[in-house]
């Protein structure tokens, strides 16, 4: 039997705030266990939460990125459940009145994925299971740090669509400064809900949920596995059970964890300690004004204003670091096309860690090198040499170029002298270049050799034309 795949996602992203969402403890990764805790985030009796305005604003910003409707009235609710990583025995989240409602993201195929909502909630602590005899350790540093949860409608039908969507979401959240989305630190995690239905059928099948997938690769693998597993179950005439299944990335399979709880099991109710949030139109206007340009807008700017190719614009905006670096350079020296070439061909190859881009040279220094080349004080080839030297010596390009004696300008007269010498040594080649333009590269090579690469190729070409071809 042929089946249609139906997938809906719940994505959690850690907000880039300095402090937690209901107390003033630091929101940071990697501190000593339980160093960042207080009576509020550990849920001591009588402690009172105060909502972090910045967290609310970042959640609204996320809503603005994805065309959600921003609520004018939102409520924090208690979601009750017991687990050792949650010392309050409830999580403060949103149920009936979330901050952002609806929304959408369009995929490159033109297909639209609808969002159901984006809401604000707090994260739980972290358990480390040591062994059966020792037991588990708990670290509440992450407890009470702010998260947004993005819930989609069940609109995906393949792992490829999910993959593109997740990358779009991450790109927007990072560019807008909402979340850093460091997947390896759990900064962005995804729950996959998946079901199958007979091809063309209108009724949805029973879904399973795989929680807390934290890499794009494991999301794709988990989806492919679950499609196969459910197909086999249905083909055997069995029923898919609605349950949470745990994906084991090392083993490449998933296992049943628990049968699915329903919303009513959590006994949600408005948190009596936190007032409802009212959002005024003027707040939304202000937050909108604070939004930095997103990748899509940046690509438009690069193509229309800077006249870059679509390909280059896309490459420059794969990452906020590169895009910001490029824009800083252009502000310092308005030659976008040249700067783009230097970044995409000469700097990118120097980056070792493909996850965390950092160029080994400052924007100011790169621009200085490009200027020296554009002013024809050195050739591009020597410019690249200078780039390497600046990176190793960490000195100013102009100073280094002078010290290393790279700046010697080769005059036209000097080139003419060398060309005359060439003519004496290679009379045949001089005849050939009149009819065969390919010989020019041989001549340029000769001049470069006799000037340690400091001659300008275009100038040599011009002089060869003048002296040997159109005499
Ligand atoms: P819960 O809050 O219990 O997890 P929701 O109804 O809010 O349940 O749905 C959670 C996610 O599951 C959403 O992303 C939704 O799109 C998705 N989903 C709902 N029904 C199905 C289904 N039959 N198949 C696949 N995904 C589904
Ligand atoms: Mg769920
Ligand atoms: Zn605290």
PDB file of N, CA and C in Angstrom, residues 118-161:
ATOM      1  N   UNK A 118       3.552  30.715  18.103  1.00  0.00           N
ATOM      2  CA  UNK A 118       4.856  30.752  18.766  1.00  0.00           C
ATOM      3  C   UNK A 118       4.591  31.233  20.181  1.00  0.00           C
ATOM      4  N   UNK A 119       5.005  30.446  21.157  1.00  0.00           N
ATOM      5  CA  UNK A 119       4.788  30.904  22.532  1.00  0.00           C
ATOM      6  C   UNK A 119       6.068  30.908  23.348  1.00  0.00           C
ATOM      7  N   UNK A 120       5.970  31.566  24.501  1.00  0.00           N
ATOM      8  CA  UNK A 120       7.106  31.732  25.408  1.00  0.00           C
ATOM      9  C   UNK A 120       6.965  30.736  26.550  1.00  0.00           C
ATOM     10  N   UNK A 121       8.064  30.128  26.945  1.00  0.00           N
ATOM     11  CA  UNK A 121       8.017  29.246  28.110  1.00  0.00           C
ATOM     12  C   UNK A 121       9.395  29.146  28.744  1.00  0.00           C
ATOM     13  N   UNK A 122       9.472  28.429  29.864  1.00  0.00           N
ATOM     14  CA  UNK A 122      10.776  28.279  30.524  1.00  0.00           C
ATOM     15  C   UNK A 122      11.317  26.880  30.258  1.00  0.00           C
ATOM     16  N   UNK A 123      12.632  26.757  30.273  1.00  0.00           N
ATOM     17  CA  UNK A 123      13.273  25.458  30.080  1.00  0.00           C
ATOM     18  C   UNK A 123      13.352  24.743  31.422  1.00  0.00           C
ATOM     19  N   UNK A 124      13.612  23.448  31.381  1.00  0.00           N
ATOM     20  CA  UNK A 124      13.797  22.666  32.606  1.00  0.00           C
ATOM     21  C   UNK A 124      15.293  22.486  32.866  1.00  0.00           C
ATOM     22  N   UNK A 125      15.658  21.888  33.994  1.00  0.00           N
ATOM     23  CA  UNK A 125      17.066  21.613  34.300  1.00  0.00           C
ATOM     24  C   UNK A 125      17.595  20.453  33.473  1.00  0.00           C
ATOM     25  N   UNK A 126      18.805  20.031  33.825  1.00  0.00           N
ATOM     26  CA  UNK A 126      19.437  18.974  33.023  1.00  0.00           C
ATOM     27  C   UNK A 126      19.816  17.810  33.927  1.00  0.00           C
ATOM     28  N   UNK A 127      19.376  16.612  33.533  1.00  0.00           N
ATOM     29  CA  UNK A 127      19.710  15.419  34.312  1.00  0.00           C
ATOM     30  C   UNK A 127      20.883  14.702  33.664  1.00  0.00           C
ATOM     31  N   UNK A 128      21.810  14.224  34.492  1.00  0.00           N
ATOM     32  CA  UNK A 128      22.886  13.389  33.969  1.00  0.00           C
ATOM     33  C   UNK A 128      22.801  12.045  34.685  1.00  0.00           C
ATOM     34  N   UNK A 129      22.508  11.023  33.914  1.00  0.00           N
ATOM     35  CA  UNK A 129      22.351   9.693  34.520  1.00  0.00           C
ATOM     36  C   UNK A 129      23.723   9.040  34.644  1.00  0.00           C
ATOM     37  N   UNK A 130      24.147   8.776  35.873  1.00  0.00           N
ATOM     38  CA  UNK A 130      25.489   8.222  36.085  1.00  0.00           C
ATOM     39  C   UNK A 130      25.450   6.693  35.958  1.00  0.00           C
ATOM     40  N   UNK A 131      24.797   6.037  36.881  1.00  0.00           N
ATOM     41  CA  UNK A 131      24.680   4.578  36.813  1.00  0.00           C
ATOM     42  C   UNK A 131      23.540   4.165  37.725  1.00  0.00           C
ATOM     43  N   UNK A 132      23.161   2.888  37.642  1.00  0.00           N
ATOM     44  CA  UNK A 132      22.049   2.396  38.470  1.00  0.00           C
ATOM     45  C   UNK A 132      22.346   2.578  39.947  1.00  0.00           C
ATOM     46  N   UNK A 133      23.594   2.283  40.371  1.00  0.00           N
ATOM     47  CA  UNK A 133      23.902   2.355  41.801  1.00  0.00           C
ATOM     48  C   UNK A 133      24.105   3.795  42.270  1.00  0.00           C
ATOM     49  N   UNK A 134      24.766   4.619  41.456  1.00  0.00           N
ATOM     50  CA  UNK A 134      25.014   6.005  41.872  1.00  0.00           C
ATOM     51  C   UNK A 134      23.773   6.866  41.700  1.00  0.00           C
ATOM     52  N   UNK A 135      23.024   6.608  40.633  1.00  0.00           N
ATOM     53  CA  UNK A 135      21.836   7.408  40.367  1.00  0.00           C
ATOM     54  C   UNK A 135      22.112   8.525  39.370  1.00  0.00           C
ATOM     55  N   UNK A 136      21.329   9.612  39.451  1.00  0.00           N
ATOM     56  CA  UNK A 136      21.443  10.701  38.484  1.00  0.00           C
ATOM     57  C   UNK A 136      21.792  12.010  39.175  1.00  0.00           C
ATOM     58  N   UNK A 137      22.417  12.905  38.435  1.00  0.00           N
ATOM     59  CA  UNK A 137      22.745  14.231  38.947  1.00  0.00           C
ATOM     60  C   UNK A 137      21.841  15.248  38.269  1.00  0.00           C
ATOM     61  N   UNK A 138      21.506  16.292  38.979  1.00  0.00           N
ATOM     62  CA  UNK A 138      20.664  17.308  38.365  1.00  0.00           C
ATOM     63  C   UNK A 138      21.316  18.687  38.477  1.00  0.00           C
ATOM     64  N   UNK A 139      21.256  19.410  37.367  1.00  0.00           N
ATOM     65  CA  UNK A 139      21.818  20.759  37.283  1.00  0.00           C
ATOM     66  C   UNK A 139      20.680  21.702  36.886  1.00  0.00           C
ATOM     67  N   UNK A 140      20.323  22.624  37.797  1.00  0.00           N
ATOM     68  CA  UNK A 140      19.191  23.513  37.525  1.00  0.00           C
ATOM     69  C   UNK A 140      19.577  24.827  36.835  1.00  0.00           C
ATOM     70  N   UNK A 141      20.824  24.918  36.359  1.00  0.00           N
ATOM     71  CA  UNK A 141      21.214  26.162  35.671  1.00  0.00           C
ATOM     72  C   UNK A 141      20.292  26.494  34.500  1.00  0.00           C
ATOM     73  N   UNK A 142      19.904  25.472  33.750  1.00  0.00           N
ATOM     74  CA  UNK A 142      19.055  25.713  32.575  1.00  0.00           C
ATOM     75  C   UNK A 142      17.590  25.937  32.974  1.00  0.00           C
ATOM     76  N   UNK A 143      17.249  25.539  34.186  1.00  0.00           N
ATOM     77  CA  UNK A 143      15.865  25.689  34.662  1.00  0.00           C
ATOM     78  C   UNK A 143      15.483  27.157  34.712  1.00  0.00           C
ATOM     79  N   UNK A 144      14.403  27.521  34.055  1.00  0.00           N
ATOM     80  CA  UNK A 144      13.957  28.917  34.075  1.00  0.00           C
ATOM     81  C   UNK A 144      14.607  29.786  33.014  1.00  0.00           C
ATOM     82  N   UNK A 145      15.406  29.195  32.116  1.00  0.00           N
ATOM     83  CA  UNK A 145      15.912  30.016  31.000  1.00  0.00           C
ATOM     84  C   UNK A 145      14.814  30.089  29.932  1.00  0.00           C
ATOM     85  N   UNK A 146      14.756  31.214  29.202  1.00  0.00           N
ATOM     86  CA  UNK A 146      13.614  31.408  28.296  1.00  0.00           C
ATOM     87  C   UNK A 146      13.741  30.630  26.980  1.00  0.00           C
ATOM     88  N   UNK A 147      12.613  30.073  26.568  1.00  0.00           N
ATOM     89  CA  UNK A 147      12.528  29.361  25.289  1.00  0.00           C
ATOM     90  C   UNK A 147      11.375  29.939  24.497  1.00  0.00           C
ATOM     91  N   UNK A 148      11.483  29.870  23.176  1.00  0.00           N
ATOM     92  CA  UNK A 148      10.251  29.992  22.407  1.00  0.00           C
ATOM     93  C   UNK A 148       9.953  28.618  21.838  1.00  0.00           C
ATOM     94  N   UNK A 149       8.681  28.326  21.699  1.00  0.00           N
ATOM     95  CA  UNK A 149       8.286  27.101  21.025  1.00  0.00           C
ATOM     96  C   UNK A 149       7.508  27.481  19.772  1.00  0.00           C
ATOM     97  N   UNK A 150       8.007  27.026  18.640  1.00  0.00           N
ATOM     98  CA  UNK A 150       7.345  27.278  17.363  1.00  0.00           C
ATOM     99  C   UNK A 150       6.602  26.000  16.981  1.00  0.00           C
ATOM    100  N   UNK A 151       5.300  26.077  16.855  1.00  0.00           N
ATOM    101  CA  UNK A 151       4.506  24.894  16.519  1.00  0.00           C
ATOM    102  C   UNK A 151       3.974  25.048  15.097  1.00  0.00           C
ATOM    103  N   UNK A 152       4.243  24.071  14.254  1.00  0.00           N
ATOM    104  CA  UNK A 152       3.741  24.160  12.875  1.00  0.00           C
ATOM    105  C   UNK A 152       2.456  23.355  12.730  1.00  0.00           C
ATOM    106  N   UNK A 153       1.737  23.626  11.673  1.00  0.00           N
ATOM    107  CA  UNK A 153       0.623  22.753  11.282  1.00  0.00           C
ATOM    108  C   UNK A 153       1.236  21.502  10.642  1.00  0.00           C
ATOM    109  N   UNK A 154       0.486  20.405  10.561  1.00  0.00           N
ATOM    110  CA  UNK A 154       1.061  19.189   9.970  1.00  0.00           C
ATOM    111  C   UNK A 154       1.138  19.297   8.442  1.00  0.00           C
ATOM    112  N   UNK A 155       2.019  20.161   7.948  1.00  0.00           N
ATOM    113  CA  UNK A 155       2.056  20.501   6.517  1.00  0.00           C
ATOM    114  C   UNK A 155       3.218  19.879   5.753  1.00  0.00           C
ATOM    115  N   UNK A 156       4.145  19.235   6.448  1.00  0.00           N
ATOM    116  CA  UNK A 156       5.315  18.678   5.743  1.00  0.00           C
ATOM    117  C   UNK A 156       5.009  17.285   5.220  1.00  0.00           C
ATOM    118  N   UNK A 157       5.583  16.942   4.043  1.00  0.00           N
ATOM    119  CA  UNK A 157       5.447  15.548   3.635  1.00  0.00           C
ATOM    120  C   UNK A 157       6.769  14.867   3.311  1.00  0.00           C
ATOM    121  N   UNK A 158       7.887  15.454   3.702  1.00  0.00           N
ATOM    122  CA  UNK A 158       9.153  14.743   3.517  1.00  0.00           C
ATOM    123  C   UNK A 158      10.218  15.307   4.434  1.00  0.00           C
ATOM    124  N   UNK A 159      11.296  14.547   4.607  1.00  0.00           N
ATOM    125  CA  UNK A 159      12.394  15.019   5.452  1.00  0.00           C
ATOM    126  C   UNK A 159      13.112  16.191   4.791  1.00  0.00           C
ATOM    127  N   UNK A 160      13.094  16.232   3.443  1.00  0.00           N
ATOM    128  CA  UNK A 160      13.738  17.361   2.744  1.00  0.00           C
ATOM    129  C   UNK A 160      13.031  18.673   3.077  1.00  0.00           C
ATOM    130  N   UNK A 161      11.698  18.637   3.083  1.00  0.00           N
ATOM    131  CA  UNK A 161      10.954  19.863   3.428  1.00  0.00           C
ATOM    132  C   UNK A 161      11.259  20.297   4.854  1.00  0.00           C
TER     133      UNK A 161
END
